[in-house]
Short mmCIF file of C-alpha atoms in Angstrom, two decimals:
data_model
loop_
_atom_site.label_atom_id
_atom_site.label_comp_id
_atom_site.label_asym_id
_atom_site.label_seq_id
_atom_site.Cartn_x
_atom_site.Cartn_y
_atom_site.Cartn_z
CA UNK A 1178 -16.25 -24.68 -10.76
CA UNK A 1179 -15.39 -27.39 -8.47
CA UNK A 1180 -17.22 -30.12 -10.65
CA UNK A 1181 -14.32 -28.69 -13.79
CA UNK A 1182 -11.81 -28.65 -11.21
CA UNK A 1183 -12.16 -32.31 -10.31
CA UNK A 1184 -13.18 -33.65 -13.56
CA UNK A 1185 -9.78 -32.19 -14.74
CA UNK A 1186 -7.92 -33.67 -11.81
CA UNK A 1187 -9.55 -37.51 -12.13
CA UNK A 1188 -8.11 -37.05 -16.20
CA UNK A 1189 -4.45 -36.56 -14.93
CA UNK A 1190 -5.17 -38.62 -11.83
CA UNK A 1191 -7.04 -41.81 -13.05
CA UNK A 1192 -6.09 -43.96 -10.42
CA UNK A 1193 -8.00 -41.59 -8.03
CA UNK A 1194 -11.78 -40.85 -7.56
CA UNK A 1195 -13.29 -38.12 -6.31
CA UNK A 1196 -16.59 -37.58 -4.32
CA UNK A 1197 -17.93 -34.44 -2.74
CA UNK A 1198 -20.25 -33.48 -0.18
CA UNK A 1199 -21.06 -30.42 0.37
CA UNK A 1200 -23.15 -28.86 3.66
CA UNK A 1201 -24.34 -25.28 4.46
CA UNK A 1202 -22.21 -23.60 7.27
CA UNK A 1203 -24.54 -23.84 10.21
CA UNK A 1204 -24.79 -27.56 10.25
CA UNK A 1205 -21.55 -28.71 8.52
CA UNK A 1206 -19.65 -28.57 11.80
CA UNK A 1207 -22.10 -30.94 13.52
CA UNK A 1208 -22.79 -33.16 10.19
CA UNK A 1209 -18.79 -33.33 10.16
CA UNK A 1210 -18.14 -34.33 13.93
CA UNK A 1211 -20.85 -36.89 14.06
CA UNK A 1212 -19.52 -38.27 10.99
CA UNK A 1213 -15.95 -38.87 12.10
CA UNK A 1214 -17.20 -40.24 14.99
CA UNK A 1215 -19.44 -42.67 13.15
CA UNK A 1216 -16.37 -43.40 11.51
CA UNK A 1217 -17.81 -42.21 8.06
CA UNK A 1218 -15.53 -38.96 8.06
CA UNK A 1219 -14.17 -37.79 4.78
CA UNK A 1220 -10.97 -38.70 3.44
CA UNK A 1221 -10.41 -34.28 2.76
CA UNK A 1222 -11.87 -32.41 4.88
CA UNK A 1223 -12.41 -28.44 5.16
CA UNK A 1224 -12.07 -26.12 8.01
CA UNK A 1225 -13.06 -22.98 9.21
CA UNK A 1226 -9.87 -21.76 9.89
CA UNK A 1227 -10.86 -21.60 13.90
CA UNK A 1228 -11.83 -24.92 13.82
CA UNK A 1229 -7.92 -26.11 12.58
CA UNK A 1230 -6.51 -26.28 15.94
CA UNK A 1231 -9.12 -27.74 17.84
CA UNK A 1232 -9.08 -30.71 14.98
CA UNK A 1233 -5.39 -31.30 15.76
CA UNK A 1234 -5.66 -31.51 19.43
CA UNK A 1235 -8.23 -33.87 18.96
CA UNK A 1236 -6.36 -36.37 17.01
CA UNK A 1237 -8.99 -35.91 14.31
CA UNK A 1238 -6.45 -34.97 11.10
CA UNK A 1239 -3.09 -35.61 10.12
CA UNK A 1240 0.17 -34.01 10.21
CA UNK A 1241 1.07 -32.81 7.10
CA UNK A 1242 5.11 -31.53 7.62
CA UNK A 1243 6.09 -34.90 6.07
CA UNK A 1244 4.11 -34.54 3.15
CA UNK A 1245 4.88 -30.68 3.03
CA UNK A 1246 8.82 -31.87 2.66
CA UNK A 1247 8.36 -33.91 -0.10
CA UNK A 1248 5.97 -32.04 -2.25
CA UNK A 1249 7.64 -29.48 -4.80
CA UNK A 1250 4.67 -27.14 -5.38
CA UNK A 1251 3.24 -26.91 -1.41
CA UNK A 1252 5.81 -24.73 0.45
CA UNK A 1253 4.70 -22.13 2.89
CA UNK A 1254 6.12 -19.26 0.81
CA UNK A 1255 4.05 -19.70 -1.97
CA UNK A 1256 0.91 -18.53 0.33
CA UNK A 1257 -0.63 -15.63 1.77
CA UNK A 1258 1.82 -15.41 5.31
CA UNK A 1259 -1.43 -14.49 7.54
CA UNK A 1260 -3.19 -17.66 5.76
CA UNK A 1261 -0.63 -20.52 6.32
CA UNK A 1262 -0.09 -19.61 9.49
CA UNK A 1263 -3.59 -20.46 10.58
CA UNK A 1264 -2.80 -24.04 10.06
CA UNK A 1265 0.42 -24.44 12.61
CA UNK A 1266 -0.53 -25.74 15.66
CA UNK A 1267 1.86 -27.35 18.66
CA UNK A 1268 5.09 -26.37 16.02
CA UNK A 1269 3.46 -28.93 13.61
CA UNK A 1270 1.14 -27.95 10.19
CA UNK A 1271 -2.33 -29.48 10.08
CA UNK A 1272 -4.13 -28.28 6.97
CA UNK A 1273 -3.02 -26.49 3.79
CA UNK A 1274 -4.43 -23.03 2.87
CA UNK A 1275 -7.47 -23.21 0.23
CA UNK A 1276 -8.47 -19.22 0.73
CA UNK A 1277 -8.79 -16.70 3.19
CA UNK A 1278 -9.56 -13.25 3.86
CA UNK A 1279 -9.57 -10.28 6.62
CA UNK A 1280 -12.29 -8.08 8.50
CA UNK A 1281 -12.28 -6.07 6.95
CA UNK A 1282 -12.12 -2.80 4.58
CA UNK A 1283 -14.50 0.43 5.44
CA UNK A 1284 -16.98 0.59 3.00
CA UNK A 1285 -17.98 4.46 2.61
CA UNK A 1286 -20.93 6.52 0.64
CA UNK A 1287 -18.99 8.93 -1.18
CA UNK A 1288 -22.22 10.92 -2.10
CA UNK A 1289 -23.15 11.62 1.62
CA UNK A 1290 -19.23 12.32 2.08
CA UNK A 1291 -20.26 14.61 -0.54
CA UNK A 1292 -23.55 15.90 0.94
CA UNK A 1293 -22.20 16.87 4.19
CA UNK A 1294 -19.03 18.60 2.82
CA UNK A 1295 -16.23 15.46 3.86
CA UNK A 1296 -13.72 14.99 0.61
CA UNK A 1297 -15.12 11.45 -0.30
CA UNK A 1298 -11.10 11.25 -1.27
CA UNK A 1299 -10.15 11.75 1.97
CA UNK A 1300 -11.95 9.29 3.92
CA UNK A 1301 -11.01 9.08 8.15
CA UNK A 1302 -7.53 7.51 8.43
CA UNK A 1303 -7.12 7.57 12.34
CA UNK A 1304 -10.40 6.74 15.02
CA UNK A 1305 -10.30 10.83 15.94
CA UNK A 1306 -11.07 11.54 12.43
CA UNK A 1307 -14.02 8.79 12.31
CA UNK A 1308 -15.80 10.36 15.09
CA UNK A 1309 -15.31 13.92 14.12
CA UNK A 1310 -17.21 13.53 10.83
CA UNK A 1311 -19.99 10.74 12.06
CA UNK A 1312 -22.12 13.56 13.66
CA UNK A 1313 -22.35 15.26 10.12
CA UNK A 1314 -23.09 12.12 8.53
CA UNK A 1315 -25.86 11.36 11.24
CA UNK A 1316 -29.12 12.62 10.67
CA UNK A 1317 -31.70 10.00 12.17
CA UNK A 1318 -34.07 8.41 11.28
CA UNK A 1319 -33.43 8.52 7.86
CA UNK A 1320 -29.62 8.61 7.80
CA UNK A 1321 -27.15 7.03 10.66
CA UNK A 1322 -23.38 7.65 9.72
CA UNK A 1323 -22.66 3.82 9.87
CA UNK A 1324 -24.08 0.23 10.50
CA UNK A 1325 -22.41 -1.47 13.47
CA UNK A 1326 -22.66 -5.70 14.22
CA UNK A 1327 -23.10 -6.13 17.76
CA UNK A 1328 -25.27 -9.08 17.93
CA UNK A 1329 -24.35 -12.94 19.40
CA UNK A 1330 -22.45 -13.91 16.03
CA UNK A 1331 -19.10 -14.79 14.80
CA UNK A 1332 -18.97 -12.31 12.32
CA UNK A 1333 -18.98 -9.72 15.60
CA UNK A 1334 -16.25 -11.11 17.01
CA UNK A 1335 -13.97 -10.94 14.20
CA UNK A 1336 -14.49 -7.08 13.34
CA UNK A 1337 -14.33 -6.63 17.35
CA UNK A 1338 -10.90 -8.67 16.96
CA UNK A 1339 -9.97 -5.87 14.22
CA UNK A 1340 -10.46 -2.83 16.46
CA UNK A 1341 -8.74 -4.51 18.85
CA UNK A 1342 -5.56 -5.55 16.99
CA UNK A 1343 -5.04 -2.15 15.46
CA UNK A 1344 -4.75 -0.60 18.79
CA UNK A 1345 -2.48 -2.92 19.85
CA UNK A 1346 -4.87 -5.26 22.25
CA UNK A 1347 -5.04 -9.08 21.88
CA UNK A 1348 -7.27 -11.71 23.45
CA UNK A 1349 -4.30 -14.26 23.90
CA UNK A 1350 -0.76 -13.56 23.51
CA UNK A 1351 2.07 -15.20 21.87
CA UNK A 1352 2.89 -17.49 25.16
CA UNK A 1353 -0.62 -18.41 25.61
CA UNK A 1354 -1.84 -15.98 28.10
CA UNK A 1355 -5.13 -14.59 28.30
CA UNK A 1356 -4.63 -10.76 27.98
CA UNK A 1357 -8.34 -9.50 27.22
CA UNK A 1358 -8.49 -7.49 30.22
CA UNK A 1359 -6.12 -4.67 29.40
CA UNK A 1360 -5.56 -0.79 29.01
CA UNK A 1361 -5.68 -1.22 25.38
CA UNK A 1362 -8.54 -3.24 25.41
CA UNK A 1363 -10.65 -0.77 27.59
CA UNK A 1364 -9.72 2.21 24.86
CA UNK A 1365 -11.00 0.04 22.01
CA UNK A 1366 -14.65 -0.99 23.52
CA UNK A 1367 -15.20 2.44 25.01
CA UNK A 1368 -14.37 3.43 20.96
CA UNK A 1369 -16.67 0.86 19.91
CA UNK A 1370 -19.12 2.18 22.31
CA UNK A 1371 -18.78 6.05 20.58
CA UNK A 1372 -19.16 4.78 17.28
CA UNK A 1373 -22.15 3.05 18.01
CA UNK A 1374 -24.12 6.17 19.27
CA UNK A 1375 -23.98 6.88 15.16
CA UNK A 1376 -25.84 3.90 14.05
CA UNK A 1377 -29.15 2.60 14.01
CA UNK A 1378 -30.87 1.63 17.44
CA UNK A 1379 -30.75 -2.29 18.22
CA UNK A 1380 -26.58 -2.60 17.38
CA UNK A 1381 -26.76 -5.60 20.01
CA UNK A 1382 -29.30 -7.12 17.38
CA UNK A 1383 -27.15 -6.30 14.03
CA UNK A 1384 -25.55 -9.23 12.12
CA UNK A 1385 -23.38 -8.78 8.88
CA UNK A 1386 -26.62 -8.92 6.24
CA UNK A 1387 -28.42 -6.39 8.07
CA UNK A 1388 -25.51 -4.01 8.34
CA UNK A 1389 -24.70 -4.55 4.54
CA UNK A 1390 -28.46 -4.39 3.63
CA UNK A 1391 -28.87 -0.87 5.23
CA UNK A 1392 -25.66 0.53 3.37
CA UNK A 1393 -26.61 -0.64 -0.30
CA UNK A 1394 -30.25 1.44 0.64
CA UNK A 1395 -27.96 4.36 1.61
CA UNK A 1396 -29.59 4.42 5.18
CA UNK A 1397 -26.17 4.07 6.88
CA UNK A 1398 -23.23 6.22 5.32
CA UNK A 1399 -20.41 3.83 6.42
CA UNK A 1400 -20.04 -0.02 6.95
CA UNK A 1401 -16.95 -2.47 8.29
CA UNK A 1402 -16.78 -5.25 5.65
CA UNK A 1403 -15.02 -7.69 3.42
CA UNK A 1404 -13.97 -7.72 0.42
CA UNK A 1405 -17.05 -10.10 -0.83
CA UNK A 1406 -19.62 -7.92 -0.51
CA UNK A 1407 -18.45 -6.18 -3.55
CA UNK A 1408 -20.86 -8.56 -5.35
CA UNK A 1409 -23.28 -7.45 -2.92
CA UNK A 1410 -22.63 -3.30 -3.65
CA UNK A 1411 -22.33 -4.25 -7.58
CA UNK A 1412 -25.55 -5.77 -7.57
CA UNK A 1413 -27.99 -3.34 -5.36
CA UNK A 1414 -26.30 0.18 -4.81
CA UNK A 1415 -27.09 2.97 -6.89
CA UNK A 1416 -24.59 5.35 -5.22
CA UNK A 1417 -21.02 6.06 -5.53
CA UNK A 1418 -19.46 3.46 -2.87
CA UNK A 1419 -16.07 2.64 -2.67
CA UNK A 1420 -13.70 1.50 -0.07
CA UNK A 1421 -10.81 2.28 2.39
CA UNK A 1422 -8.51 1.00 4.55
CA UNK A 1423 -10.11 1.39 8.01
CA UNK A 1424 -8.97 4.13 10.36
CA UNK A 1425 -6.83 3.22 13.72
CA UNK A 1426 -5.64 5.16 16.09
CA UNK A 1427 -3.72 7.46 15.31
CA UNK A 1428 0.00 6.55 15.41
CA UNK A 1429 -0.90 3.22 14.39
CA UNK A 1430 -2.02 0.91 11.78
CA UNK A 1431 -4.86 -1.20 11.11
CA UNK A 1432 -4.68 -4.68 11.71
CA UNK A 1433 -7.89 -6.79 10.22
CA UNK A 1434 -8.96 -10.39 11.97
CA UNK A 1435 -8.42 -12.96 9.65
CA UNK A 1436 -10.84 -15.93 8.23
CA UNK A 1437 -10.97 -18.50 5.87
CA UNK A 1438 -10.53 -21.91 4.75
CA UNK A 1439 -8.31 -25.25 5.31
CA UNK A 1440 -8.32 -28.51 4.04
CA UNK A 1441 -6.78 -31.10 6.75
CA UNK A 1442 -6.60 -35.24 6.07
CA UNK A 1443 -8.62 -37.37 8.41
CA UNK A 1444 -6.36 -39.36 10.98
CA UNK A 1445 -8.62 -41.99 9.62
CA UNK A 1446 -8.29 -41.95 6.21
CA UNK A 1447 -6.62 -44.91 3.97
CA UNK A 1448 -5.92 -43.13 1.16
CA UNK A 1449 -3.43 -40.25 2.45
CA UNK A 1450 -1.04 -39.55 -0.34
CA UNK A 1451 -3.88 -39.82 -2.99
CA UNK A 1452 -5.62 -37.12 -0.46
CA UNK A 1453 -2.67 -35.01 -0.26
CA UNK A 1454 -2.34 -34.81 -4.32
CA UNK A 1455 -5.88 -33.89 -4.28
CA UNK A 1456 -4.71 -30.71 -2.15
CA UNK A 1457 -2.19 -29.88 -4.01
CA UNK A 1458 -3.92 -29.39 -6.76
CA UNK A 1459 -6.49 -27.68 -5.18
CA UNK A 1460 -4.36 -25.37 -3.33
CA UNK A 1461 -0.81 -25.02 -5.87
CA UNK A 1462 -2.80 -24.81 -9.30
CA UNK A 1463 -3.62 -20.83 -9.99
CA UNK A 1464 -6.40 -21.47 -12.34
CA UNK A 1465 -7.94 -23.64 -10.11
CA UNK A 1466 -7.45 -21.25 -6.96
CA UNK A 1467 -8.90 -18.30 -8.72
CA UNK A 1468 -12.16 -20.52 -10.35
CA UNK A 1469 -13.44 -21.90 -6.92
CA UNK A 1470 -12.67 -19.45 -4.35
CA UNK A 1471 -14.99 -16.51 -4.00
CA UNK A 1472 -12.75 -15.32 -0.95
CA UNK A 1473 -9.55 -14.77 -1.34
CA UNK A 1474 -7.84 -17.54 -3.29
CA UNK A 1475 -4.31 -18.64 -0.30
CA UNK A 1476 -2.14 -19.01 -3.21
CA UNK A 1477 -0.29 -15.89 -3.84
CA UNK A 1478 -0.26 -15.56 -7.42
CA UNK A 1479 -3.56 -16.57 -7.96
CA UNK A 1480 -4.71 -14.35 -4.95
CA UNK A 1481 -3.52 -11.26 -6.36
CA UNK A 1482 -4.46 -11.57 -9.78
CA UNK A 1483 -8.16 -12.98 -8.43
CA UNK A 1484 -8.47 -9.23 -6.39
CA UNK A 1485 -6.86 -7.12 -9.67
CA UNK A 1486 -9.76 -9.06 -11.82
CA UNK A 1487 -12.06 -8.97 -9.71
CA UNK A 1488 -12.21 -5.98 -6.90
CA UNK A 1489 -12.46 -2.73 -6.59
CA UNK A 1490 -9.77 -0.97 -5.56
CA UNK A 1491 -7.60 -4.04 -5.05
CA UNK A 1492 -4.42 -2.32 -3.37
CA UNK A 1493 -6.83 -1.31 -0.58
CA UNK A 1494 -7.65 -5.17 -0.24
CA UNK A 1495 -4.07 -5.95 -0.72
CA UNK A 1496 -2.68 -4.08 2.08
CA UNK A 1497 -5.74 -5.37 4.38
CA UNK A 1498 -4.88 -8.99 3.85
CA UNK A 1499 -1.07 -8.47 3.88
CA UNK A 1500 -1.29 -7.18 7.56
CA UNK A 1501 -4.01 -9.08 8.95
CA UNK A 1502 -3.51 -11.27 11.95
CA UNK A 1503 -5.63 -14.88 13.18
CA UNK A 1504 -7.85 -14.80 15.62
CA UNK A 1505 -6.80 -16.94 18.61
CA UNK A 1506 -5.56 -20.00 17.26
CA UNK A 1507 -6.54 -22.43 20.20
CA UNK A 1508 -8.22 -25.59 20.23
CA UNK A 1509 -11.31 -24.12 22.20
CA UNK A 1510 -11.68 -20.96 20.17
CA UNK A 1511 -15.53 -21.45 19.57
CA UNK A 1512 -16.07 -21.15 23.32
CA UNK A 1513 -13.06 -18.08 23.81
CA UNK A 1514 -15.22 -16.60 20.65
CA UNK A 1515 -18.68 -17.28 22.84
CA UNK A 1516 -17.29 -15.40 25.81
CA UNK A 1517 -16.57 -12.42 23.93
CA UNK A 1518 -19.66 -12.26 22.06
CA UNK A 1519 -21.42 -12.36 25.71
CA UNK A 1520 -19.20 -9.61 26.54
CA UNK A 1521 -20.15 -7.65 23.63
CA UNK A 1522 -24.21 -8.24 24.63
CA UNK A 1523 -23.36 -7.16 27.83
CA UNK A 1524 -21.82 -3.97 27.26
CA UNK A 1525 -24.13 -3.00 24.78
CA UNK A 1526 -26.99 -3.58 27.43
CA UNK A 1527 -24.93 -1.19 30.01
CA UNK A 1528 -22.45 -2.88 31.79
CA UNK A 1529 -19.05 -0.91 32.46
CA UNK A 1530 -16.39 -1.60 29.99
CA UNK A 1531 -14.22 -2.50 32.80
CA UNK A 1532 -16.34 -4.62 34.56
CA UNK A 1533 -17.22 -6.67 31.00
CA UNK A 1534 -13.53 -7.05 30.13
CA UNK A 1535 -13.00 -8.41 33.63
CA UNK A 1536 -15.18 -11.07 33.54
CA UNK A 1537 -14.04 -12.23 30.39
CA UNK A 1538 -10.83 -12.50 31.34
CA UNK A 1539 -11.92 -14.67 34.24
CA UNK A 1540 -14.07 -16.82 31.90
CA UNK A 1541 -11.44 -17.46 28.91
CA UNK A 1542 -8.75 -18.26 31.92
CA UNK A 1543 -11.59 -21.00 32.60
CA UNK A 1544 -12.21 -22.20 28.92
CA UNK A 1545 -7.92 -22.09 28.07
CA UNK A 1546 -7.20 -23.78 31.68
CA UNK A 1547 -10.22 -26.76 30.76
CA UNK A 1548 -7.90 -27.44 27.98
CA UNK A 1549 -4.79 -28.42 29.05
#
């Protein structure tokens, strides 16, 4: 898709040529760094979403407001609200939207709903109603009533970050204070702690495969996921799945943790404004959006029609996406992100809620204060 894409662009474009490189996730961040440094960065580059802000304070990419004014197709209205925003840093815009998507929708077995006498049209809406029908979904060892990530991964953190913003927690504030260590974040791990009595032993060990893995074999009656692992639940289960927006408490709303994708200009680079058409394209042009994202394509248009084509039950996606929120947007997010995931080990290994929460408080007020 991206090969089309290009070709197409380098017809209307000739005066610009266009090479990619392309990396798999766990080493691009480190191939990428020790290129710039070796002064061999690309001209585009794209970001993890977390990664934006820590780019910016390093004086790594450009500014793009200028280029933003004088561009009539890039304007922050045409994208997904949740995903532009990832890209404003220090009241400036760094990047340009390319996709995105939230943690997460609840992926549900309607045939055990069925089994065990739930409505599988009335799935849980608040966390009271999740825990009252886990115990007759639970029937070990051949049946837990859902598949819970716990180990030392991103993926962790960002459906932690979703139980936490739907009851109203946050790990930094709007005036950058750390505020992990709170009433509301003490109710949400001792939730996550009741939910995981229902799930297969060795949560602190559980990634995102092995939690989608044990729902498409129907050993787990109830997974947090995104929207991409439809392919996944197309392909390999033979049961009646389908999908929901995820309970909160009740009261309140859910609010998903948000990832996806930027592309930011090196500092370095001496082609800019050929760079910036390049993203344009990439970003403005629907057809293009919806042929080489498998997330969420950023661009409205093209990210709604891409979930009606595509997805099952896309209002449920909709309203997910619509209402999700960043994670921190900091410039030392991959260390706040490290803290909590040590958090998460810890309190899965026994120690107090409390006493976890405390300590990461202590150690983000570390990481944020190394910083400035």
């Amino acid at each position: 898709a991206y090969i089309k894409a290009l070709e197409d662009f380098q017809q209307q474009n000739p005066d610009i040529a266009v090479r990619v490189t392309t990396t798999p996730y766990a080493q691009y961040r480190d191939k990428l760094l020790v290129a710039i440094q070796g002064g061999r960065g690309p001209d585009i580059m794209s970001l993890d979403e977390i990664w934006t802000p820590e780019f910016a304070a390093a004086g790594i990419i450009e500014p793009l407001d200028s280029y933003i004014e004088r561009s009539a197709s890039v304007k922050p209205d045409a994208f997904f609200t949740p995903a532009w925003d990832t890209n404003l840093w220090q009241k400036q815009v760094w990047g340009i939207p390319l996709n995105f998507d939230v943690w997460e929708q609840l992926f549900y077995n309607a045939d055990h709903f069925r089994d065990a006498g739930i409505d599988p049209d009335k799935p849980p809406r608040t966390w009271d109603e999740w825990l009252n029908v886990l115990p007759q979904l639970t029937a070990p060892p051949q049946r837990f009533g859902i598949g819970l990530l716990g180990h030392k991964g991103e993926d962790t953190v960002v459906m932690l970050n979703s139980l936490i913003y739907s009851n109203g927690g946050a790990i930094i504030d709007e005036d950058g204070n750390v505020v992990i260590y709170s009433q509301a974040n003490i109710e949400t791990l001792n939730f996550y702690l009741a939910l995981s009595k229902y799930a297969p032993a060795g949560v602190a060990n559980v990634g995102e495969a092995e939690a989608v893995s044990n729902f498409a074999a129907a050993k787990v009656s109830m997974i947090l996921a995104g929207q991409w692992q439809q392919d996944t639940m197309n392909a390999r289960a033979t049961f009646d799945w389908r999908i929901a927006v995820p309970p909160a408490p009740a009261g309140k709303q859910f609010v998903g943790a948000l990832g996806g994708w930027n592309l930011a200009i090196n500092k370095a680079c001496k082609n800019k404004d050929a760079a910036f058409r390049l993203i344009e394209y990439l970003t403005t042009n629907k057809e293009v959006q919806k042929t080489i994202n498998s997330l969420t394509p950023a661009l409205r248009v093209a990210g709604e029609e891409f979930v009606k084509e595509k997805r099952k039950q896309p209002e449920v996606i909709l309203q997910t996406l619509n209402s999700g929120r960043p994670r921190p947007i900091s410039p030392v997010y991959p260390q706040i992100s490290d803290v909590q995931q040590q958090m998460v080990q810890a309190i899965l290994s026994g120690t107090p809620v409390e006493e976890a929460l405390q300590k990461a408080q202590r150690d983000i007020e570390e990481v944020v204060k190394s910083a400035r």
